[in-house]
Amino acid sequence: MSESTGQKVDRRKNLIAWTSLGVSLVALGLKYAAWSVSGSIALKSDALETVINVAAAIGGLWAIHLAERPADHNHTYGHYKAEYLSAIIESAMVLVTALLIAHESYDGFVHPQSVSAPWLGLLLNAAATAINLAWGLTMLRIGRRIRSPALVAGGQHVLSDVWTGFGLVAGLALIPLTGWHWLDPAIAALIALNVLRVGWEMLRQSVSGLMDEAPDSETLAKLNEVIAEKAVGALEAHDIRIREVGAIIFIEFHLVVPGTMTVAVVHDICDRIEAGLRNALGRCVINIHVEPEHKAKNSGIVLAHATRCY
């Protein structure tokens, strides 16, 4: 028996989640070494953020494993929203990390200290940043393609670490050249602000998912286009509702058909619509409520090509 699309997606999610944990551990080792040889507050702050990456990777593994579980009597729509919970937990951890980094920055201004072996520390940190850049872009691309909130949140977090790393390397490189040791806590403060911004955006997106926010306008346009094309013979589609939960899209609407149309013909129309929606949008759970023509509201999608003679 061939592997289903859903199984392929779930297997890919697991592979990415495990790889993410490995990449986070490698990056953490490099950044911890960079801080150890330099004593830089900014490099310590960057290492603190990477600790959260490791914790987030572990949380992502848990969420993806839970989201894969089939529907049961307590969760009749499945467990897909577990990924949003993971993303919210990660967002909260990122916000806490921002506060910890801000505290380190403040301490650095109050008790300034020189940075030792800056070039070696920067080289180690740059290596970790390069690894994170490649992996963050990969996570974001695949997470968006398979509609995984946990992977998208993880990719955004990793990339925030990358932009931080670029600024950090550029800023700390000026310290041995200028002797401006205040740059170290100042860069740490900028890192805290960037982490705070990313954490807030991750939290906003995750809450939107839990609140069943409608997908983007492109998805909605594609939905309407497919229904209008595939519902040949019907009269109208109204009360259309759509929500996206992880990799699954839930769609429901009322389909108005002529009262004389047979059940078999109506069934064929519904099958065409469902096949078209799954082909255009991916994994979908579709509920179509069929109504006779006196229930038409002249709203939603009015199908001008319909005929009333059956």
PDB file of C-alpha atoms in Angstrom:
ATOM      1  CA  MET A   1       0.000   0.000   0.000  1.00  0.00           C
ATOM      2  CA  SER A   2       1.398   3.421  -0.948  1.00  0.00           C
ATOM      3  CA  GLU A   3       2.105   5.980   1.712  1.00  0.00           C
ATOM      4  CA  SER A   4      -0.612   8.649   2.026  1.00  0.00           C
ATOM      5  CA  THR A   5       0.108  12.372   1.685  1.00  0.00           C
ATOM      6  CA  GLY A   6      -0.671  12.876   5.373  1.00  0.00           C
ATOM      7  CA  GLN A   7       1.794  10.163   6.404  1.00  0.00           C
ATOM      8  CA  LYS A   8       4.507  11.686   4.215  1.00  0.00           C
ATOM      9  CA  VAL A   9       3.916  15.106   5.782  1.00  0.00           C
ATOM     10  CA  ASP A  10       3.987  13.676   9.313  1.00  0.00           C
ATOM     11  CA  ARG A  11       7.187  11.753   8.583  1.00  0.00           C
ATOM     12  CA  ARG A  12       8.824  14.891   7.189  1.00  0.00           C
ATOM     13  CA  LYS A  13       7.769  16.897  10.247  1.00  0.00           C
ATOM     14  CA  ASN A  14       9.381  14.355  12.544  1.00  0.00           C
ATOM     15  CA  LEU A  15      12.606  14.344  10.539  1.00  0.00           C
ATOM     16  CA  ILE A  16      12.783  18.147  10.599  1.00  0.00           C
ATOM     17  CA  ALA A  17      12.017  18.302  14.318  1.00  0.00           C
ATOM     18  CA  TRP A  18      14.802  15.839  15.173  1.00  0.00           C
ATOM     19  CA  THR A  19      17.252  17.615  12.865  1.00  0.00           C
ATOM     20  CA  SER A  20      16.296  20.930  14.460  1.00  0.00           C
ATOM     21  CA  LEU A  21      17.192  19.575  17.880  1.00  0.00           C
ATOM     22  CA  GLY A  22      20.587  18.420  16.586  1.00  0.00           C
ATOM     23  CA  VAL A  23      21.299  21.765  14.888  1.00  0.00           C
ATOM     24  CA  SER A  24      20.286  23.667  18.049  1.00  0.00           C
ATOM     25  CA  LEU A  25      22.663  21.597  20.182  1.00  0.00           C
ATOM     26  CA  VAL A  26      25.567  22.197  17.776  1.00  0.00           C
ATOM     27  CA  ALA A  27      24.848  25.946  17.675  1.00  0.00           C
ATOM     28  CA  LEU A  28      24.566  26.074  21.475  1.00  0.00           C
ATOM     29  CA  GLY A  29      27.947  24.348  21.849  1.00  0.00           C
ATOM     30  CA  LEU A  30      29.616  26.849  19.513  1.00  0.00           C
ATOM     31  CA  LYS A  31      28.007  29.873  21.178  1.00  0.00           C
ATOM     32  CA  TYR A  32      28.810  28.659  24.677  1.00  0.00           C
ATOM     33  CA  ALA A  33      32.440  28.250  23.588  1.00  0.00           C
ATOM     34  CA  ALA A  34      32.377  31.769  22.082  1.00  0.00           C
ATOM     35  CA  TRP A  35      31.175  33.238  25.382  1.00  0.00           C
ATOM     36  CA  SER A  36      33.628  31.147  27.438  1.00  0.00           C
ATOM     37  CA  VAL A  37      36.717  32.343  25.554  1.00  0.00           C
ATOM     38  CA  SER A  38      35.622  35.992  25.387  1.00  0.00           C
ATOM     39  CA  GLY A  39      33.561  36.766  28.490  1.00  0.00           C
ATOM     40  CA  SER A  40      31.359  38.985  26.290  1.00  0.00           C
ATOM     41  CA  ILE A  41      27.922  39.859  27.663  1.00  0.00           C
ATOM     42  CA  ALA A  42      26.567  40.061  24.122  1.00  0.00           C
ATOM     43  CA  LEU A  43      27.855  36.572  23.286  1.00  0.00           C
ATOM     44  CA  LYS A  44      26.423  35.287  26.568  1.00  0.00           C
ATOM     45  CA  SER A  45      23.074  36.810  25.617  1.00  0.00           C
ATOM     46  CA  ASP A  46      23.215  35.088  22.245  1.00  0.00           C
ATOM     47  CA  ALA A  47      23.978  31.774  23.948  1.00  0.00           C
ATOM     48  CA  LEU A  48      20.989  32.296  26.253  1.00  0.00           C
ATOM     49  CA  GLU A  49      18.721  32.682  23.249  1.00  0.00           C
ATOM     50  CA  THR A  50      20.077  29.466  21.773  1.00  0.00           C
ATOM     51  CA  VAL A  51      19.218  27.601  24.988  1.00  0.00           C
ATOM     52  CA  ILE A  52      15.606  28.480  24.167  1.00  0.00           C
ATOM     53  CA  ASN A  53      16.117  27.094  20.654  1.00  0.00           C
ATOM     54  CA  VAL A  54      17.036  23.736  22.191  1.00  0.00           C
ATOM     55  CA  ALA A  55      14.033  23.803  24.517  1.00  0.00           C
ATOM     56  CA  ALA A  56      11.791  24.833  21.610  1.00  0.00           C
ATOM     57  CA  ALA A  57      13.079  21.951  19.470  1.00  0.00           C
ATOM     58  CA  ILE A  58      12.194  19.507  22.244  1.00  0.00           C
ATOM     59  CA  GLY A  59       8.754  21.113  22.576  1.00  0.00           C
ATOM     60  CA  GLY A  60       8.277  20.929  18.818  1.00  0.00           C
ATOM     61  CA  LEU A  61       8.964  17.197  18.849  1.00  0.00           C
ATOM     62  CA  TRP A  62       6.322  16.711  21.526  1.00  0.00           C
ATOM     63  CA  ALA A  63       3.763  18.835  19.681  1.00  0.00           C
ATOM     64  CA  ILE A  64       4.292  17.143  16.327  1.00  0.00           C
ATOM     65  CA  HIS A  65       4.041  13.707  17.921  1.00  0.00           C
ATOM     66  CA  LEU A  66       0.791  14.679  19.636  1.00  0.00           C
ATOM     67  CA  ALA A  67      -0.652  16.339  16.520  1.00  0.00           C
ATOM     68  CA  GLU A  68      -0.134  13.107  14.556  1.00  0.00           C
ATOM     69  CA  ARG A  69      -2.480  11.170  16.814  1.00  0.00           C
ATOM     70  CA  PRO A  70      -5.775  10.258  15.123  1.00  0.00           C
ATOM     71  CA  ALA A  71      -9.132  11.615  16.240  1.00  0.00           C
ATOM     72  CA  ASP A  72     -10.667   9.905  19.267  1.00  0.00           C
ATOM     73  CA  HIS A  73     -13.870  10.194  21.304  1.00  0.00           C
ATOM     74  CA  ASN A  74     -12.450  13.148  23.275  1.00  0.00           C
ATOM     75  CA  HIS A  75     -10.914  14.920  20.269  1.00  0.00           C
ATOM     76  CA  THR A  76     -13.211  14.219  17.350  1.00  0.00           C
ATOM     77  CA  TYR A  77     -11.449  16.782  15.124  1.00  0.00           C
ATOM     78  CA  GLY A  78      -8.005  15.354  15.865  1.00  0.00           C
ATOM     79  CA  HIS A  79      -5.085  16.810  17.816  1.00  0.00           C
ATOM     80  CA  TYR A  80      -3.751  19.252  15.225  1.00  0.00           C
ATOM     81  CA  LYS A  81      -3.911  22.301  17.506  1.00  0.00           C
ATOM     82  CA  ALA A  82      -1.155  20.832  19.678  1.00  0.00           C
ATOM     83  CA  GLU A  83       1.281  22.554  17.312  1.00  0.00           C
ATOM     84  CA  TYR A  84      -0.217  25.942  18.180  1.00  0.00           C
ATOM     85  CA  LEU A  85       0.208  25.176  21.880  1.00  0.00           C
ATOM     86  CA  SER A  86       3.866  24.380  21.255  1.00  0.00           C
ATOM     87  CA  ALA A  87       4.308  27.635  19.332  1.00  0.00           C
ATOM     88  CA  ILE A  88       2.666  29.632  22.151  1.00  0.00           C
ATOM     89  CA  ILE A  89       4.906  27.989  24.766  1.00  0.00           C
ATOM     90  CA  GLU A  90       7.935  28.770  22.602  1.00  0.00           C
ATOM     91  CA  SER A  91       6.781  32.384  22.235  1.00  0.00           C
ATOM     92  CA  ALA A  92       6.478  32.731  26.010  1.00  0.00           C
ATOM     93  CA  MET A  93       9.971  31.289  26.451  1.00  0.00           C
ATOM     94  CA  VAL A  94      11.332  33.749  23.901  1.00  0.00           C
ATOM     95  CA  LEU A  95       9.751  36.671  25.779  1.00  0.00           C
ATOM     96  CA  VAL A  96      11.266  35.471  29.061  1.00  0.00           C
ATOM     97  CA  THR A  97      14.642  35.152  27.328  1.00  0.00           C
ATOM     98  CA  ALA A  98      14.361  38.765  26.172  1.00  0.00           C
ATOM     99  CA  LEU A  99      13.957  39.860  29.811  1.00  0.00           C
ATOM    100  CA  LEU A 100      16.975  37.788  30.897  1.00  0.00           C
ATOM    101  CA  ILE A 101      19.109  39.299  28.149  1.00  0.00           C
ATOM    102  CA  ALA A 102      17.936  42.799  29.099  1.00  0.00           C
ATOM    103  CA  HIS A 103      19.038  42.103  32.673  1.00  0.00           C
ATOM    104  CA  GLU A 104      22.470  40.986  31.440  1.00  0.00           C
ATOM    105  CA  SER A 105      22.737  44.176  29.392  1.00  0.00           C
ATOM    106  CA  TYR A 106      21.839  46.356  32.364  1.00  0.00           C
ATOM    107  CA  ASP A 107      24.407  44.559  34.512  1.00  0.00           C
ATOM    108  CA  GLY A 108      27.007  45.152  31.818  1.00  0.00           C
ATOM    109  CA  PHE A 109      26.360  48.919  31.865  1.00  0.00           C
ATOM    110  CA  VAL A 110      26.515  49.030  35.674  1.00  0.00           C
ATOM    111  CA  HIS A 111      29.580  46.787  35.954  1.00  0.00           C
ATOM    112  CA  PRO A 112      31.514  47.201  32.674  1.00  0.00           C
ATOM    113  CA  GLN A 113      34.264  44.726  31.858  1.00  0.00           C
ATOM    114  CA  SER A 114      36.677  44.219  28.980  1.00  0.00           C
ATOM    115  CA  VAL A 115      36.229  41.499  26.362  1.00  0.00           C
ATOM    116  CA  SER A 116      39.085  39.008  26.001  1.00  0.00           C
ATOM    117  CA  ALA A 117      39.948  36.998  22.862  1.00  0.00           C
ATOM    118  CA  PRO A 118      37.181  38.714  20.853  1.00  0.00           C
ATOM    119  CA  TRP A 119      38.262  37.421  17.444  1.00  0.00           C
ATOM    120  CA  LEU A 120      38.131  33.756  18.477  1.00  0.00           C
ATOM    121  CA  GLY A 121      34.751  34.314  20.137  1.00  0.00           C
ATOM    122  CA  LEU A 122      33.415  36.047  17.026  1.00  0.00           C
ATOM    123  CA  LEU A 123      34.709  33.257  14.762  1.00  0.00           C
ATOM    124  CA  LEU A 124      32.920  30.602  16.839  1.00  0.00           C
ATOM    125  CA  ASN A 125      29.739  32.643  16.931  1.00  0.00           C
ATOM    126  CA  ALA A 126      29.882  33.289  13.179  1.00  0.00           C
ATOM    127  CA  ALA A 127      30.106  29.534  12.542  1.00  0.00           C
ATOM    128  CA  ALA A 128      26.972  28.972  14.649  1.00  0.00           C
ATOM    129  CA  THR A 129      25.198  31.812  12.824  1.00  0.00           C
ATOM    130  CA  ALA A 130      25.983  30.294   9.411  1.00  0.00           C
ATOM    131  CA  ILE A 131      24.567  26.920  10.507  1.00  0.00           C
ATOM    132  CA  ASN A 132      21.435  28.588  11.870  1.00  0.00           C
ATOM    133  CA  LEU A 133      20.912  30.612   8.672  1.00  0.00           C
ATOM    134  CA  ALA A 134      20.873  27.517   6.483  1.00  0.00           C
ATOM    135  CA  TRP A 135      18.630  25.596   8.854  1.00  0.00           C
ATOM    136  CA  GLY A 136      16.250  28.459   9.659  1.00  0.00           C
ATOM    137  CA  LEU A 137      15.518  29.081   5.975  1.00  0.00           C
ATOM    138  CA  THR A 138      14.938  25.358   5.453  1.00  0.00           C
ATOM    139  CA  MET A 139      12.508  25.124   8.388  1.00  0.00           C
ATOM    140  CA  LEU A 140      10.570  28.190   7.275  1.00  0.00           C
ATOM    141  CA  ARG A 141      10.272  27.029   3.660  1.00  0.00           C
ATOM    142  CA  ILE A 142       9.118  23.506   4.508  1.00  0.00           C
ATOM    143  CA  GLY A 143       6.934  24.624   7.431  1.00  0.00           C
ATOM    144  CA  ARG A 144       4.988  27.021   5.198  1.00  0.00           C
ATOM    145  CA  ARG A 145       4.660  24.457   2.419  1.00  0.00           C
ATOM    146  CA  ILE A 146       3.181  21.768   4.689  1.00  0.00           C
ATOM    147  CA  ARG A 147       1.377  24.344   6.902  1.00  0.00           C
ATOM    148  CA  SER A 148       3.040  23.393  10.190  1.00  0.00           C
ATOM    149  CA  PRO A 149       2.748  26.160  12.855  1.00  0.00           C
ATOM    150  CA  ALA A 150       5.392  24.495  15.025  1.00  0.00           C
ATOM    151  CA  LEU A 151       7.949  24.401  12.194  1.00  0.00           C
ATOM    152  CA  VAL A 152       7.167  27.946  11.025  1.00  0.00           C
ATOM    153  CA  ALA A 153       7.519  29.286  14.590  1.00  0.00           C
ATOM    154  CA  GLY A 154      10.766  27.365  14.992  1.00  0.00           C
ATOM    155  CA  GLY A 155      12.119  28.699  11.708  1.00  0.00           C
ATOM    156  CA  GLN A 156      11.223  32.287  12.629  1.00  0.00           C
ATOM    157  CA  HIS A 157      12.925  31.877  15.989  1.00  0.00           C
ATOM    158  CA  VAL A 158      16.090  30.435  14.439  1.00  0.00           C
ATOM    159  CA  LEU A 159      16.232  33.242  11.847  1.00  0.00           C
ATOM    160  CA  SER A 160      15.826  35.863  14.581  1.00  0.00           C
ATOM    161  CA  ASP A 161      18.937  34.306  16.089  1.00  0.00           C
ATOM    162  CA  VAL A 162      20.697  34.697  12.728  1.00  0.00           C
ATOM    163  CA  TRP A 163      19.956  38.416  12.325  1.00  0.00           C
ATOM    164  CA  THR A 164      21.065  38.866  15.914  1.00  0.00           C
ATOM    165  CA  GLY A 165      24.278  37.020  15.086  1.00  0.00           C
ATOM    166  CA  PHE A 166      25.046  39.254  12.094  1.00  0.00           C
ATOM    167  CA  GLY A 167      24.633  42.422  14.148  1.00  0.00           C
ATOM    168  CA  LEU A 168      26.527  40.957  17.059  1.00  0.00           C
ATOM    169  CA  VAL A 169      29.560  39.965  14.973  1.00  0.00           C
ATOM    170  CA  ALA A 170      29.663  43.365  13.242  1.00  0.00           C
ATOM    171  CA  GLY A 171      29.306  45.282  16.507  1.00  0.00           C
ATOM    172  CA  LEU A 172      31.757  43.287  18.613  1.00  0.00           C
ATOM    173  CA  ALA A 173      34.350  43.455  15.843  1.00  0.00           C
ATOM    174  CA  LEU A 174      34.532  47.202  16.535  1.00  0.00           C
ATOM    175  CA  ILE A 175      35.509  46.768  20.203  1.00  0.00           C
ATOM    176  CA  PRO A 176      39.183  45.766  19.687  1.00  0.00           C
ATOM    177  CA  LEU A 177      39.463  48.372  16.929  1.00  0.00           C
ATOM    178  CA  THR A 178      37.936  51.294  18.851  1.00  0.00           C
ATOM    179  CA  GLY A 179      38.277  50.327  22.515  1.00  0.00           C
ATOM    180  CA  TRP A 180      34.573  51.098  23.038  1.00  0.00           C
ATOM    181  CA  HIS A 181      33.748  48.448  25.638  1.00  0.00           C
ATOM    182  CA  TRP A 182      30.272  49.924  26.152  1.00  0.00           C
ATOM    183  CA  LEU A 183      29.370  48.382  22.797  1.00  0.00           C
ATOM    184  CA  ASP A 184      29.182  44.958  24.460  1.00  0.00           C
ATOM    185  CA  PRO A 185      26.189  45.677  26.765  1.00  0.00           C
ATOM    186  CA  ALA A 186      24.671  47.976  24.117  1.00  0.00           C
ATOM    187  CA  ILE A 187      24.589  45.113  21.600  1.00  0.00           C
ATOM    188  CA  ALA A 188      23.101  42.858  24.279  1.00  0.00           C
ATOM    189  CA  ALA A 189      20.299  45.427  24.745  1.00  0.00           C
ATOM    190  CA  LEU A 190      19.609  45.416  20.996  1.00  0.00           C
ATOM    191  CA  ILE A 191      19.517  41.615  21.064  1.00  0.00           C
ATOM    192  CA  ALA A 192      16.910  41.782  23.854  1.00  0.00           C
ATOM    193  CA  LEU A 193      14.725  44.141  21.797  1.00  0.00           C
ATOM    194  CA  ASN A 194      14.948  41.927  18.707  1.00  0.00           C
ATOM    195  CA  VAL A 195      14.106  38.788  20.689  1.00  0.00           C
ATOM    196  CA  LEU A 196      11.150  40.617  22.258  1.00  0.00           C
ATOM    197  CA  ARG A 197       9.854  41.622  18.805  1.00  0.00           C
ATOM    198  CA  VAL A 198      10.129  38.092  17.408  1.00  0.00           C
ATOM    199  CA  GLY A 199       8.524  36.547  20.492  1.00  0.00           C
ATOM    200  CA  TRP A 200       5.553  38.905  20.241  1.00  0.00           C
ATOM    201  CA  GLU A 201       5.032  38.149  16.531  1.00  0.00           C
ATOM    202  CA  MET A 202       5.219  34.395  17.168  1.00  0.00           C
ATOM    203  CA  LEU A 203       2.682  34.729  19.989  1.00  0.00           C
ATOM    204  CA  ARG A 204       0.309  36.774  17.807  1.00  0.00           C
ATOM    205  CA  GLN A 205       0.385  34.227  14.972  1.00  0.00           C
ATOM    206  CA  SER A 206      -0.131  31.278  17.328  1.00  0.00           C
ATOM    207  CA  VAL A 207      -3.096  32.889  19.077  1.00  0.00           C
ATOM    208  CA  SER A 208      -4.622  33.655  15.662  1.00  0.00           C
ATOM    209  CA  GLY A 209      -4.412  29.957  14.839  1.00  0.00           C
ATOM    210  CA  LEU A 210      -6.069  28.928  18.096  1.00  0.00           C
ATOM    211  CA  MET A 211      -8.832  31.476  17.456  1.00  0.00           C
ATOM    212  CA  ASP A 212      -9.547  29.939  14.028  1.00  0.00           C
ATOM    213  CA  GLU A 213      -8.602  33.037  12.071  1.00  0.00           C
ATOM    214  CA  ALA A 214      -9.478  32.766   8.376  1.00  0.00           C
ATOM    215  CA  PRO A 215      -6.621  31.960   5.960  1.00  0.00           C
ATOM    216  CA  ASP A 216      -5.051  34.566   3.685  1.00  0.00           C
ATOM    217  CA  SER A 217      -6.956  36.158   0.804  1.00  0.00           C
ATOM    218  CA  GLU A 218      -5.190  33.993  -1.794  1.00  0.00           C
ATOM    219  CA  THR A 219      -6.509  30.799  -0.148  1.00  0.00           C
ATOM    220  CA  LEU A 220     -10.021  32.248   0.074  1.00  0.00           C
ATOM    221  CA  ALA A 221      -9.938  33.250  -3.600  1.00  0.00           C
ATOM    222  CA  LYS A 222      -8.796  29.764  -4.581  1.00  0.00           C
ATOM    223  CA  LEU A 223     -11.622  28.242  -2.507  1.00  0.00           C
ATOM    224  CA  ASN A 224     -14.265  30.349  -4.260  1.00  0.00           C
ATOM    225  CA  GLU A 225     -12.749  29.644  -7.660  1.00  0.00           C
ATOM    226  CA  VAL A 226     -12.809  25.867  -7.147  1.00  0.00           C
ATOM    227  CA  ILE A 227     -16.416  25.827  -5.906  1.00  0.00           C
ATOM    228  CA  ALA A 228     -17.567  27.994  -8.831  1.00  0.00           C
ATOM    229  CA  GLU A 229     -15.771  25.732 -11.312  1.00  0.00           C
ATOM    230  CA  LYS A 230     -16.681  22.324  -9.889  1.00  0.00           C
ATOM    231  CA  ALA A 231     -20.284  22.920  -8.736  1.00  0.00           C
ATOM    232  CA  VAL A 232     -21.740  22.700 -12.246  1.00  0.00           C
ATOM    233  CA  GLY A 233     -25.458  21.908 -11.899  1.00  0.00           C
ATOM    234  CA  ALA A 234     -25.884  23.540  -8.490  1.00  0.00           C
ATOM    235  CA  LEU A 235     -27.449  26.961  -8.034  1.00  0.00           C
ATOM    236  CA  GLU A 236     -25.590  28.601  -5.202  1.00  0.00           C
ATOM    237  CA  ALA A 237     -23.021  28.108  -2.429  1.00  0.00           C
ATOM    238  CA  HIS A 238     -23.467  30.282   0.661  1.00  0.00           C
ATOM    239  CA  ASP A 239     -22.526  30.482   4.358  1.00  0.00           C
ATOM    240  CA  ILE A 240     -18.991  29.455   3.437  1.00  0.00           C
ATOM    241  CA  ARG A 241     -16.714  29.011   6.439  1.00  0.00           C
ATOM    242  CA  ILE A 242     -13.066  28.019   6.464  1.00  0.00           C
ATOM    243  CA  ARG A 243     -10.432  27.639   9.159  1.00  0.00           C
ATOM    244  CA  GLU A 244      -6.877  26.382   9.077  1.00  0.00           C
ATOM    245  CA  VAL A 245      -5.607  24.127  11.861  1.00  0.00           C
ATOM    246  CA  GLY A 246      -1.974  23.233  11.334  1.00  0.00           C
ATOM    247  CA  ALA A 247      -1.714  21.264   8.100  1.00  0.00           C
ATOM    248  CA  ILE A 248      -5.477  20.695   7.854  1.00  0.00           C
ATOM    249  CA  ILE A 249      -8.072  23.062   6.368  1.00  0.00           C
ATOM    250  CA  PHE A 250     -11.666  22.704   7.596  1.00  0.00           C
ATOM    251  CA  ILE A 251     -14.287  23.876   5.081  1.00  0.00           C
ATOM    252  CA  GLU A 252     -18.064  23.933   5.343  1.00  0.00           C
ATOM    253  CA  PHE A 253     -20.808  25.563   3.287  1.00  0.00           C
ATOM    254  CA  HIS A 254     -24.401  25.202   2.093  1.00  0.00           C
ATOM    255  CA  LEU A 255     -24.916  24.067  -1.495  1.00  0.00           C
ATOM    256  CA  VAL A 256     -28.277  24.964  -3.071  1.00  0.00           C
ATOM    257  CA  VAL A 257     -29.501  22.597  -5.811  1.00  0.00           C
ATOM    258  CA  PRO A 258     -32.758  22.305  -7.804  1.00  0.00           C
ATOM    259  CA  GLY A 259     -35.429  20.459  -5.827  1.00  0.00           C
ATOM    260  CA  THR A 260     -35.899  17.925  -8.625  1.00  0.00           C
ATOM    261  CA  MET A 261     -32.244  16.887  -8.685  1.00  0.00           C
ATOM    262  CA  THR A 262     -31.615  13.252  -7.688  1.00  0.00           C
ATOM    263  CA  VAL A 263     -29.447  12.263  -4.725  1.00  0.00           C
ATOM    264  CA  ALA A 264     -27.005  10.540  -7.073  1.00  0.00           C
ATOM    265  CA  VAL A 265     -26.451  13.705  -9.132  1.00  0.00           C
ATOM    266  CA  VAL A 266     -26.030  15.839  -6.010  1.00  0.00           C
ATOM    267  CA  HIS A 267     -23.531  13.316  -4.667  1.00  0.00           C
ATOM    268  CA  ASP A 268     -21.495  13.537  -7.871  1.00  0.00           C
ATOM    269  CA  ILE A 269     -21.398  17.345  -7.622  1.00  0.00           C
ATOM    270  CA  CYS A 270     -20.204  17.172  -4.025  1.00  0.00           C
ATOM    271  CA  ASP A 271     -17.528  14.629  -4.971  1.00  0.00           C
ATOM    272  CA  ARG A 272     -16.265  16.940  -7.736  1.00  0.00           C
ATOM    273  CA  ILE A 273     -16.102  19.906  -5.366  1.00  0.00           C
ATOM    274  CA  GLU A 274     -14.297  17.940  -2.647  1.00  0.00           C
ATOM    275  CA  ALA A 275     -11.744  16.515  -5.097  1.00  0.00           C
ATOM    276  CA  GLY A 276     -11.117  19.987  -6.539  1.00  0.00           C
ATOM    277  CA  LEU A 277     -10.650  21.565  -3.108  1.00  0.00           C
ATOM    278  CA  ARG A 278      -8.211  18.883  -1.967  1.00  0.00           C
ATOM    279  CA  ASN A 279      -6.262  19.195  -5.192  1.00  0.00           C
ATOM    280  CA  ALA A 280      -6.030  22.996  -4.837  1.00  0.00           C
ATOM    281  CA  LEU A 281      -5.614  23.381  -1.063  1.00  0.00           C
ATOM    282  CA  GLY A 282      -4.155  20.103   0.190  1.00  0.00           C
ATOM    283  CA  ARG A 283      -5.448  18.177   3.207  1.00  0.00           C
ATOM    284  CA  CYS A 284      -9.040  19.236   3.872  1.00  0.00           C
ATOM    285  CA  VAL A 285     -11.988  18.185   6.008  1.00  0.00           C
ATOM    286  CA  ILE A 286     -15.068  19.249   4.007  1.00  0.00           C
ATOM    287  CA  ASN A 287     -18.695  19.403   5.121  1.00  0.00           C
ATOM    288  CA  ILE A 288     -21.291  20.316   2.480  1.00  0.00           C
ATOM    289  CA  HIS A 289     -24.905  20.854   3.562  1.00  0.00           C
ATOM    290  CA  VAL A 290     -27.244  20.396   0.583  1.00  0.00           C
ATOM    291  CA  GLU A 291     -30.394  22.540   0.382  1.00  0.00           C
ATOM    292  CA  PRO A 292     -33.319  22.868  -2.111  1.00  0.00           C
ATOM    293  CA  GLU A 293     -33.594  25.992  -4.250  1.00  0.00           C
ATOM    294  CA  HIS A 294     -36.137  27.806  -2.062  1.00  0.00           C
ATOM    295  CA  LYS A 295     -33.326  28.073   0.529  1.00  0.00           C
ATOM    296  CA  ALA A 296     -31.231  30.232  -1.824  1.00  0.00           C
ATOM    297  CA  LYS A 297     -30.039  33.529  -0.341  1.00  0.00           C
ATOM    298  CA  ASN A 298     -28.666  35.078  -3.558  1.00  0.00           C
ATOM    299  CA  SER A 299     -25.388  35.545  -1.716  1.00  0.00           C
ATOM    300  CA  GLY A 300     -22.053  33.759  -1.513  1.00  0.00           C
ATOM    301  CA  ILE A 301     -21.268  32.101  -4.845  1.00  0.00           C
ATOM    302  CA  VAL A 302     -24.197  32.341  -7.247  1.00  0.00           C
ATOM    303  CA  LEU A 303     -23.613  29.834 -10.017  1.00  0.00           C
ATOM    304  CA  ALA A 304     -24.793  31.483 -13.228  1.00  0.00           C
ATOM    305  CA  HIS A 305     -24.059  28.383 -15.322  1.00  0.00           C
ATOM    306  CA  ALA A 306     -26.592  26.243 -13.400  1.00  0.00           C
ATOM    307  CA  THR A 307     -29.663  24.858 -15.062  1.00  0.00           C
ATOM    308  CA  ARG A 308     -32.913  23.999 -13.322  1.00  0.00           C
ATOM    309  CA  CYS A 309     -34.105  21.155 -15.519  1.00  0.00           C
ATOM    310  CA  TYR A 310     -33.369  17.666 -14.196  1.00  0.00           C
TER     311      TYR A 310
END
